[in-house]
Tab-separated table of C-alpha atoms in Angstrom:
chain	number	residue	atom	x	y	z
A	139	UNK	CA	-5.210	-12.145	-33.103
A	140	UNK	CA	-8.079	-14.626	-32.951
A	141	UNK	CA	-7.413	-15.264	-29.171
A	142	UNK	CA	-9.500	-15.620	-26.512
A	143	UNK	CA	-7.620	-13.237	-24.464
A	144	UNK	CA	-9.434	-10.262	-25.503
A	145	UNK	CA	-13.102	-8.193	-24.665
A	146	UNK	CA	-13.323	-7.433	-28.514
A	147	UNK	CA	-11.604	-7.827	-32.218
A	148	UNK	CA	-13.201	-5.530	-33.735
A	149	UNK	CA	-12.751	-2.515	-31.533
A	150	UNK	CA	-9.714	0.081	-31.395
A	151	UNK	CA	-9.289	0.069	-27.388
A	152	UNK	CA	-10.004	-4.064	-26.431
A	153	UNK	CA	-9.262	-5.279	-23.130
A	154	UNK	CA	-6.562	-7.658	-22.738
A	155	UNK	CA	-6.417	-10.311	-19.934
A	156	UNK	CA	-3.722	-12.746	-21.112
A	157	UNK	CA	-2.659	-15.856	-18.793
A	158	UNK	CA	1.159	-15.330	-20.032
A	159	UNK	CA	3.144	-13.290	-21.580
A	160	UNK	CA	1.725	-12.747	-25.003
A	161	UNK	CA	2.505	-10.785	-28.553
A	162	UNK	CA	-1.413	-8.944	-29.963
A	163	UNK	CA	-1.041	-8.314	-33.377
A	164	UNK	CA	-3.154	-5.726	-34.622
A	165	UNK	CA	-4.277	-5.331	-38.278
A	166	UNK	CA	-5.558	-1.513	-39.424
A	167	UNK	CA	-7.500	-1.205	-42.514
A	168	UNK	CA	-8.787	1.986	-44.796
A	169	UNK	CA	-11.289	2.977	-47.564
A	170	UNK	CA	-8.651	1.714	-49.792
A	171	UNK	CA	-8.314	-2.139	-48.523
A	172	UNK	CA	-4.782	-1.042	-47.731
A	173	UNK	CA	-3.470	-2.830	-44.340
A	174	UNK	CA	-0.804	-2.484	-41.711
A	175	UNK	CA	0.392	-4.728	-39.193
A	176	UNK	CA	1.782	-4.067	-35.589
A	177	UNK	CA	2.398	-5.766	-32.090
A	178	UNK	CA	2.062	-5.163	-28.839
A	179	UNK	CA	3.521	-7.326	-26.136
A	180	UNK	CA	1.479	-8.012	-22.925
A	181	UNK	CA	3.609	-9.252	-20.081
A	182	UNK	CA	2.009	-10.914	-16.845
A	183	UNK	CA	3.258	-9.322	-13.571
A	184	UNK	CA	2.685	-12.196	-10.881
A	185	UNK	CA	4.861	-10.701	-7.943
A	186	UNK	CA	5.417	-7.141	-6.587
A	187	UNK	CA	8.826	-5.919	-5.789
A	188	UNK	CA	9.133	-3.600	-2.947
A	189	UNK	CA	12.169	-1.165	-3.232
A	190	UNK	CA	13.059	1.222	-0.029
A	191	UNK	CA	15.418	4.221	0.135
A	192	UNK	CA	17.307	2.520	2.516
A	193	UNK	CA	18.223	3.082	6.081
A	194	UNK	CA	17.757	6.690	7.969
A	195	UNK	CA	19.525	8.061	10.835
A	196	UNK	CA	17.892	10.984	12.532
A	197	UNK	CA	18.666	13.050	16.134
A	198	UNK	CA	15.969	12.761	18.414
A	199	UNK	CA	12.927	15.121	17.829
A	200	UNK	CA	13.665	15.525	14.476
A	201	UNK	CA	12.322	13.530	11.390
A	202	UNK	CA	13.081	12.214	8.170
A	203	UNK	CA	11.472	11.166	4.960
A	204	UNK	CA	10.830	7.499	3.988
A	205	UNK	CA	10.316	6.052	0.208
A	206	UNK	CA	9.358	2.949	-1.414
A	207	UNK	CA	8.157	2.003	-5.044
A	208	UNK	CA	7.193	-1.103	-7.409
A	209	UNK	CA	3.551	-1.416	-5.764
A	210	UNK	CA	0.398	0.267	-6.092
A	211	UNK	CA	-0.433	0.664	-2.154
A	212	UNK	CA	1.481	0.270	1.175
A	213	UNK	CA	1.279	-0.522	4.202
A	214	UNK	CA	4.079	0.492	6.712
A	215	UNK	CA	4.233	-1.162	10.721
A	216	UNK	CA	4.454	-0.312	12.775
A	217	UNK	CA	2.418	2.720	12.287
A	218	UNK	CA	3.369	5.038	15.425
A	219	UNK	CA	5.816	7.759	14.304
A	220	UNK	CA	4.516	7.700	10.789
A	221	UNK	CA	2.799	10.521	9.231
A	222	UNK	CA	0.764	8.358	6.892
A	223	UNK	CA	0.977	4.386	7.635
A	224	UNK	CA	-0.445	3.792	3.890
A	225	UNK	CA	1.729	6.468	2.012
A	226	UNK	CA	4.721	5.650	-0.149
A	227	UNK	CA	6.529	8.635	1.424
A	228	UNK	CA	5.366	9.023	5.293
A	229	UNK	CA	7.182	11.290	7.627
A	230	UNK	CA	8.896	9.270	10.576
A	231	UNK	CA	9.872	10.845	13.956
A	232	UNK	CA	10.166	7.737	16.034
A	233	UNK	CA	11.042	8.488	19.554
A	234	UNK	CA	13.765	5.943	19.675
A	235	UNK	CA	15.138	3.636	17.323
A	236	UNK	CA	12.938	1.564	15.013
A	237	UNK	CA	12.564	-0.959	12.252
A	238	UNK	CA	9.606	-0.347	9.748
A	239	UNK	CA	8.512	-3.373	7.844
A	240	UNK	CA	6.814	-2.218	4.745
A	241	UNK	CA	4.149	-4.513	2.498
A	242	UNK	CA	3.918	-3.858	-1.191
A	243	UNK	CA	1.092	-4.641	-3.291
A	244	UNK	CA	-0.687	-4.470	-6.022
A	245	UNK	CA	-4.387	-5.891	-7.494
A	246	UNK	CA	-3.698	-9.957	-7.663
A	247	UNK	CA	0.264	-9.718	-7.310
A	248	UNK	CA	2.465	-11.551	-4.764
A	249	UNK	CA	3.169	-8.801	-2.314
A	250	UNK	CA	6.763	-8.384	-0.974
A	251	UNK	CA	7.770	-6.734	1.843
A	252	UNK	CA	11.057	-4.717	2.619
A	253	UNK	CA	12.337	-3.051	5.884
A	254	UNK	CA	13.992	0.335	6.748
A	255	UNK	CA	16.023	0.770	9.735
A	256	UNK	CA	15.847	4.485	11.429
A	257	UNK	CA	18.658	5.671	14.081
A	258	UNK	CA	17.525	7.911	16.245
A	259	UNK	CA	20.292	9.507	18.142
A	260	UNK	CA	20.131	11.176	21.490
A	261	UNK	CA	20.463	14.807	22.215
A	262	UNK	CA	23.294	16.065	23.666
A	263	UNK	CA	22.522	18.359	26.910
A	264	UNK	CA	24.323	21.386	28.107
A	265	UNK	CA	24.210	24.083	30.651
A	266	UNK	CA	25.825	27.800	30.283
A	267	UNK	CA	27.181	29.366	33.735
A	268	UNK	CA	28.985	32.411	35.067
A	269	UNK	CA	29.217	35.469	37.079
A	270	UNK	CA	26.031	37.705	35.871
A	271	UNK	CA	27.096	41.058	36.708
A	272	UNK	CA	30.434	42.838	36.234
A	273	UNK	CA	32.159	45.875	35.745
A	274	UNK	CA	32.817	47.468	32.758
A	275	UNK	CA	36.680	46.965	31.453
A	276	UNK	CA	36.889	43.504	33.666
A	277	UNK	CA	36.408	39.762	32.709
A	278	UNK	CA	34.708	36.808	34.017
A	279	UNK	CA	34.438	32.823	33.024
A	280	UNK	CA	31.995	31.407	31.233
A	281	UNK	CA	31.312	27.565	31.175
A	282	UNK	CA	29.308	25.139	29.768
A	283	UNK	CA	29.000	21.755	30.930
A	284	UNK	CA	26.608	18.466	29.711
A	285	UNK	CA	26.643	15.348	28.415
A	286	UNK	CA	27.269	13.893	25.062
A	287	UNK	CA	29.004	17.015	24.445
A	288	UNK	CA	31.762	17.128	21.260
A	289	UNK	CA	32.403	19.846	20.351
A	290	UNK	CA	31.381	23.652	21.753
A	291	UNK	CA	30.406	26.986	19.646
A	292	UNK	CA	30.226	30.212	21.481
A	293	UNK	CA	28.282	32.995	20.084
A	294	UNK	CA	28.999	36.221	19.891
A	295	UNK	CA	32.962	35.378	19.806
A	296	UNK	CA	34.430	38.719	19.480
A	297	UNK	CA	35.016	39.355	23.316
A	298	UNK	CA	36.105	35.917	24.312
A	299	UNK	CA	38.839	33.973	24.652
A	300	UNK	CA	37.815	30.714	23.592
A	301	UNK	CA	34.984	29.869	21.414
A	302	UNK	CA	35.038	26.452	21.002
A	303	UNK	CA	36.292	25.493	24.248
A	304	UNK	CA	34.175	24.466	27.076
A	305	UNK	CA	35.542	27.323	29.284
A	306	UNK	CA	36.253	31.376	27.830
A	307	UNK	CA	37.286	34.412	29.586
A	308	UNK	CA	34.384	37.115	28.478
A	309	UNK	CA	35.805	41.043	28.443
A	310	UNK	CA	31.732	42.674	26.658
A	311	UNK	CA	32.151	46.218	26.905
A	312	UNK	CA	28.283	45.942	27.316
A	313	UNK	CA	25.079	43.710	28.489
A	314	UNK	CA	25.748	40.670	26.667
A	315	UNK	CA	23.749	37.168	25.832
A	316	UNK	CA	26.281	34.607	25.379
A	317	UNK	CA	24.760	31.453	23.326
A	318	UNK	CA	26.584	28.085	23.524
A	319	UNK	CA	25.432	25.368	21.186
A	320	UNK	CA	27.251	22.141	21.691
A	321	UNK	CA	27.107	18.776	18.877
A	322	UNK	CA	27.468	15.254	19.684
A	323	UNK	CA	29.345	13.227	17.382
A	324	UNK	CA	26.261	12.777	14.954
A	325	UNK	CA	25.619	16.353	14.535
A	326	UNK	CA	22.603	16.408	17.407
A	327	UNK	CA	22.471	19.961	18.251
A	328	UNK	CA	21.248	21.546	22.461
A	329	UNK	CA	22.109	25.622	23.645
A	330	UNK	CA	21.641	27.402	26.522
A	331	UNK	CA	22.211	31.241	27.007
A	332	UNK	CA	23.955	33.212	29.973
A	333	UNK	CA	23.990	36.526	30.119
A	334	UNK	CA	26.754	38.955	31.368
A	335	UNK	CA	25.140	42.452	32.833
A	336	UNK	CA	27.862	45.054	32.750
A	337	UNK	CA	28.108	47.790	34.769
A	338	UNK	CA	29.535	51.442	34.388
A	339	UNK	CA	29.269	50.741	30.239
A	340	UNK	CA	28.366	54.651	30.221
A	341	UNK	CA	24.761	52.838	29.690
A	342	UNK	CA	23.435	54.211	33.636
A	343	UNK	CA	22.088	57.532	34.672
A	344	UNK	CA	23.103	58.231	38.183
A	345	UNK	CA	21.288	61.159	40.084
């Protein structure tokens, strides 16, 4: 086209810098004065359009990856937490629970800015008790007790009682490292370890 709208008419590869949207029409030409005809349609971005993953929920210590397209750079605040403030896919491992406000752009373009909420929930704690030394072919309790606690894995669960209960009769026919992990109700995750020494297991050398 005979438009004004272009670095060059006589060129394969012209620039285009339109003020709308606007149909080029392009004319080829060979040795043979045979033509052909197509169009290409320019269309004018004027605004960018941010577009997040949506909210996150995360335990405490742990992290979680953020997204956004429809820009050409970012900029994410606030910018503790964040792997990469600038990135269109930073790490976050807030310490608490936070809001990130995100600002798309891109060259002349109305920026547009989106937020993405991340949850971070607390840890549960827990602490494993019980009588550390007794004798082979006996029992003793084992406990755990915390906070946030619901629900209670006992590992290894062969010579207890209970292993999902807060308190198990142990019966190891040897040395034994009992692990409790416990969850809160959003899957956050502590442990602790006790360990029954046995005694008379056939394991001693007496002289």
């Amino acid at each position: 086209n005979t438009t004004p709208y272009l670095s060059c008419l006589n060129c394969p590869d012209p620039y285009a810098y339109p003020k709308e949207a606007f149909n080029f029409v392009v004319t080829g030409k060979d040795e043979h004065n045979c033509t052909n005809k197509d169009t290409v349609q320019v269309k004018i971005k004027t605004k960018v359009t941010a577009i997040t993953g949506g909210d996150k929920e995360i335990c405490q210590r742990d992290s979680v990856q953020l997204l956004v397209e429809g820009g050409k750079g970012y900029i994410w605040t606030p910018p503790s937490g964040l792997s990469n403030s600038h990135s269109a896919v930073p790490m976050a491992s807030p310490n608490g629970t936070t809001k990130y406000m995100v600002v798309a752009y891109e060259g002349r373009c109305i920026p547009d800015t989106d937020f993405v909420n991340v949850t971070v929930h607390p840890l549960p704690t827990v602490n494993a008790t019980g009588e550390n030394t007794i004798i082979a072919g006996s029992s003793t309790t084992i406990q755990a007790t915390g906070t946030l606690i619901n629900r209670f894995k006992w590992t290894p669960s062969e010579s207890l009682s209970c292993d999902d209960c807060p308190v198990s009769t142990a019966s190891p026919m040897k040395t034994t490292d009992y692990v409790v992990k416990v969850y809160t109700d959003h899957g956050c995750v502590d442990s602790d370890i006790v360990r029954i020494t046995v005694l008379c297991d056939k394991s001693q050398l007496f002289i």
